[in-house]
Coordinates of C-alpha atoms in Angstrom, one line a residue:
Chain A
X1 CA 0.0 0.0 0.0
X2 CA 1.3 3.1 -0.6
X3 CA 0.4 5.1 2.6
X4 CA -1.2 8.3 2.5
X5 CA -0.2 10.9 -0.1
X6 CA -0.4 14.4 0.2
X7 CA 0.2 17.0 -2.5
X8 CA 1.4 19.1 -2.9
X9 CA 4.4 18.5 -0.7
X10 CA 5.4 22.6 -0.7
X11 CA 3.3 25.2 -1.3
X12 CA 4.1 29.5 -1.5
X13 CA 1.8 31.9 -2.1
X14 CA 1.0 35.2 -1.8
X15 CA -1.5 36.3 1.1
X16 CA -5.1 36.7 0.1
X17 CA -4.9 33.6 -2.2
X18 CA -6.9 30.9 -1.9
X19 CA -4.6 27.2 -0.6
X20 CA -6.1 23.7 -1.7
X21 CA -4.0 20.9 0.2
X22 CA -5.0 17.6 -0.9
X23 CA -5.1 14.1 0.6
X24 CA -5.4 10.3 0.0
X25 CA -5.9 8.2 2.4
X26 CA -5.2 4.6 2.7
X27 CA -7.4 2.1 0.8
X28 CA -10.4 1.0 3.6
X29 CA -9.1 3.4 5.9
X30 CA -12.6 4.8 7.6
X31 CA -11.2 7.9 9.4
X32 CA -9.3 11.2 7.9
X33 CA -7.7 13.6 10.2
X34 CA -6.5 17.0 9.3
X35 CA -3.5 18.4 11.5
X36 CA -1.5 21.7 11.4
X37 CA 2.1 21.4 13.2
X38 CA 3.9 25.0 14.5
X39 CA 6.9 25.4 16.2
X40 CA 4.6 27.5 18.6
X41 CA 1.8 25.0 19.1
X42 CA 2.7 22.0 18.2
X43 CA 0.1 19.7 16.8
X44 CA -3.1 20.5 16.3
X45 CA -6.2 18.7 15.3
X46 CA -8.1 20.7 12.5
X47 CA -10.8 18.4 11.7
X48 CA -11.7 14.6 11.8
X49 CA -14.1 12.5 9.0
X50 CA -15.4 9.3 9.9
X51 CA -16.8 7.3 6.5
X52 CA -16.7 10.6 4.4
X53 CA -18.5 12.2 7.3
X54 CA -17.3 15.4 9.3
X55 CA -17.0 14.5 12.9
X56 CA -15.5 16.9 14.7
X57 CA -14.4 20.4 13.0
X58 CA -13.8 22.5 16.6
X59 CA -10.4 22.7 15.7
X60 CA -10.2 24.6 12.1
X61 CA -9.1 28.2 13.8
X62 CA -11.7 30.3 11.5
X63 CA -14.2 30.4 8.6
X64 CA -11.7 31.2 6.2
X65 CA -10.8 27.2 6.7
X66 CA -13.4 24.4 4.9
X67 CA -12.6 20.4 4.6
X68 CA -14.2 18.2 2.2
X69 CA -14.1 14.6 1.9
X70 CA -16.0 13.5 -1.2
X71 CA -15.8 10.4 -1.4
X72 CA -13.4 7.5 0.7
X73 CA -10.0 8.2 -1.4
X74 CA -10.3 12.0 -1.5
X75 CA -9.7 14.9 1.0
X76 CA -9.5 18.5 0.8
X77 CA -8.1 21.5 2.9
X78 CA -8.8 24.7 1.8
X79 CA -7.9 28.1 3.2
X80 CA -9.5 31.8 1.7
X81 CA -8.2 33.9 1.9
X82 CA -4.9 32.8 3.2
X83 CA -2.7 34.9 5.8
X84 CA 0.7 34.8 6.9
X85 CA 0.0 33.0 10.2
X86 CA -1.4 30.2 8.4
X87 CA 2.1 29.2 7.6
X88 CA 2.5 25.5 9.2
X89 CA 2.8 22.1 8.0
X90 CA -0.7 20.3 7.3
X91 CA -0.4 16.6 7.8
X92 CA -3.5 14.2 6.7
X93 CA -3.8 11.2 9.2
X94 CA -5.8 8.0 8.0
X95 CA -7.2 5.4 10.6
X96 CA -9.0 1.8 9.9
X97 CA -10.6 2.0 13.2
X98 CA -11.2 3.7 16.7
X99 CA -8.7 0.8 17.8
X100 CA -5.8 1.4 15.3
X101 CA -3.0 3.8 15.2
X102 CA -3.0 6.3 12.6
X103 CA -0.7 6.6 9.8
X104 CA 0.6 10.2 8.3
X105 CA 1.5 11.6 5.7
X106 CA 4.5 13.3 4.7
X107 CA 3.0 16.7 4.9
X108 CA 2.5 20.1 3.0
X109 CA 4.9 22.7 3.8
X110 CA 2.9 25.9 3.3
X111 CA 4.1 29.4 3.4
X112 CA 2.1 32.3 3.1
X113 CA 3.8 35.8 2.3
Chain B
X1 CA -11.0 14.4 29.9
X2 CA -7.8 12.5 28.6
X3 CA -4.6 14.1 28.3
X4 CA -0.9 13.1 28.0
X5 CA 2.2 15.0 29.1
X6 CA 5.7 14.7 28.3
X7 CA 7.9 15.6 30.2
X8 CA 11.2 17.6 29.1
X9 CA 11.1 19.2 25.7
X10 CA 14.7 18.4 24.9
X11 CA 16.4 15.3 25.7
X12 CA 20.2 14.9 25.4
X13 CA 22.0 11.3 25.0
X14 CA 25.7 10.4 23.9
X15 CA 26.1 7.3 21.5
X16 CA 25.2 4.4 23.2
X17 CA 23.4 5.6 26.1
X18 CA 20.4 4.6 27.3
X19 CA 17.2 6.6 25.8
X20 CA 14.5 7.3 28.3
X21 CA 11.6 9.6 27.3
X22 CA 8.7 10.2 29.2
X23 CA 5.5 10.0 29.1
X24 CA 2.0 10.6 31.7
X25 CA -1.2 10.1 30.7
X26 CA -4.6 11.1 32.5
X27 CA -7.6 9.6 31.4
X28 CA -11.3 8.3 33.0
X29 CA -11.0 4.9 31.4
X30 CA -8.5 2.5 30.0
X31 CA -6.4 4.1 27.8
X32 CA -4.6 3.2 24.5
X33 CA -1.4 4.6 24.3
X34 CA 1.2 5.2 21.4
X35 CA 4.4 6.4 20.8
X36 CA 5.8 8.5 17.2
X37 CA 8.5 9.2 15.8
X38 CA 8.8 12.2 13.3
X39 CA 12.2 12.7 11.0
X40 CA 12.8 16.3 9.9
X41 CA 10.3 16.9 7.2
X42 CA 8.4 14.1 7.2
X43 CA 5.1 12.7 8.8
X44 CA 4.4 10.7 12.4
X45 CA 5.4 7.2 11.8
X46 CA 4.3 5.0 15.2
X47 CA 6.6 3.7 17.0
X48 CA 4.4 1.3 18.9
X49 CA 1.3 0.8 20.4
X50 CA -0.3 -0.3 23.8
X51 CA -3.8 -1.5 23.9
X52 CA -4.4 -3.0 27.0
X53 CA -2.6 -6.4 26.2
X54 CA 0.7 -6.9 27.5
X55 CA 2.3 -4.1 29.6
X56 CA 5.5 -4.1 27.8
X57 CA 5.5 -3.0 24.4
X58 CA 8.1 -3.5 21.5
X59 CA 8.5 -1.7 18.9
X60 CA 10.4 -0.6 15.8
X61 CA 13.8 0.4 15.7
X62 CA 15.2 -1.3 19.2
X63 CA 12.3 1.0 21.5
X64 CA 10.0 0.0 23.7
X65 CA 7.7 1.0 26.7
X66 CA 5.4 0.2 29.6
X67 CA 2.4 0.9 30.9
X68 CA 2.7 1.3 34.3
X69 CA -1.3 1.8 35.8
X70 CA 0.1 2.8 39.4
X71 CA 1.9 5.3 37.8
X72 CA -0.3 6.8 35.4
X73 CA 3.1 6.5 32.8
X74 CA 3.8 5.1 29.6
X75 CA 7.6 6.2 29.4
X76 CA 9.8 5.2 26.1
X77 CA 13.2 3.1 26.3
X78 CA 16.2 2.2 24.0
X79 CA 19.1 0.4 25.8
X80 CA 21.8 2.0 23.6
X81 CA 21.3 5.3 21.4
X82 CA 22.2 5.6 18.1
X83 CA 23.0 8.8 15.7
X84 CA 19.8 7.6 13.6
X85 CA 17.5 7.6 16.4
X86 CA 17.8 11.6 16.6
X87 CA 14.4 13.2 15.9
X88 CA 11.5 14.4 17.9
X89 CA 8.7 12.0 19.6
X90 CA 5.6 12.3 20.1
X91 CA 3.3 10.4 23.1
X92 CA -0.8 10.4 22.2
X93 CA -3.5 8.5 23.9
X94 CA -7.0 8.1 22.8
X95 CA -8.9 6.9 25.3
X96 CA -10.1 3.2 25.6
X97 CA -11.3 3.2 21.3
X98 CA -13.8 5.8 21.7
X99 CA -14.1 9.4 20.2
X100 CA -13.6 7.9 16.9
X101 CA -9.7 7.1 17.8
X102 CA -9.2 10.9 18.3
X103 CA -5.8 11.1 19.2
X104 CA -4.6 13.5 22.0
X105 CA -1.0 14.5 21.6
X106 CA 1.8 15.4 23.8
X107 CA 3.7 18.7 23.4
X108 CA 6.6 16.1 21.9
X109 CA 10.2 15.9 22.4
X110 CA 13.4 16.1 20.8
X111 CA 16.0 13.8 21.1
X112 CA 19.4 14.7 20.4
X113 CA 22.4 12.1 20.1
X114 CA 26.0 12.9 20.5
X115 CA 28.9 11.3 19.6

């Protein structure tokens, strides 16, 4: 299997554009996490999907962040209009159950100037 | 509510030395615990996991760690460091399967190995 695959892997933009991070999780994988990981803040839980379903979306700091998940292989992460501070790196997280561990992805590097 | 914290944001080991990070979790039921590793620029990759079997836990790369109930502590070992085990490590519980495995996270911490 091969794990799941973010794209892109870096991203820079200006501010005020609009950011799409993408993710596909692992074949039969029911869960999708979305993180963001700051040197001030460490890791943070954005939002959560169980079987294509949001769950959980506390965590996405404002309106100008949306998640989509389509369908069981696709994920979205979008930011409009981006700012500076939403410089991080966005990980996507896939789980087969409550019980498992999850498994990353390598990440997108975004920078927003 | 469940929580984990780690204990010491920096860790410090010469080649060879025993590794000992640590690890406390709080949490109103059984917990499951794991332990990750993350490389510079790249994702969490688990290290191992406990899930209420046995209390010692192997896992990849020479680590292990035990669950110690009395203790509230799930602390991670290595009998002998080496240059390759230098990253930062993460500790996260979710508690006893439920909340959809939401993980909760520890602040993390980095291990540096000397020569």
């Amino acid at each position: 299997d091969a794990g799941v695959i973010q794209s892109p892997r870096h991203e820079v933009t200006e501010m005020g554009q609009e950011v799409t991070l993408r993710c596909k999780p692992i074949s039969g994988h029911n869960s999708l996490f979305w993180y963001r990981q700051t040197m001030m803040r460490g890791l943070e839980l954005l939002i959560y999907f169980n079987n294509n379903v949001p769950i959980d979306d506390s965590g996405m700091p404002e309106d100008r962040f949306s998640a989509k998940m389509p369908n069981a292989s696709f994920s979205t992460l979008k930011i409009q209009p981006s700012e500076p501070r939403d410089s991080a790196v966005y990980f996507c997280a896939a789980q087969e159950n409550s019980n498992q561990p999850q498994h990353f992805g390598d990440g997108t590097r975004l920078s927003i100037l | 509510a469940q929580s984990v914290t780690q204990l010491g944001s920096h860790v410090s080991v010469s080649e060879g030395a025993l590794v000992l990070l640590r690890c406390n979790y709080s949490s109103s039921v059984p917990p499951y615990l794991f332990w990750y590793v993350q490389y510079p620029n790249q994702g969490l990759q688990l290290l191992l996991k406990y899930t209420s079997a046995a209390t010692l836990v192997k896992g990849i790369n020479g680590f292990e760690a035990e669950f110690k109930k009395s203790e509230t502590s799930f602390h991670l070992t290595k009998p002998s460091a080496h240059m390759s085990d230098a990253a930062e490590y993460f500790c996260a519980t979710n508690a006893g399967g439920t909340s959809y495995g939401k993980l909760t996270f520890g602040q993390g911490t980095i291990l540096t190995v000397h020569p």
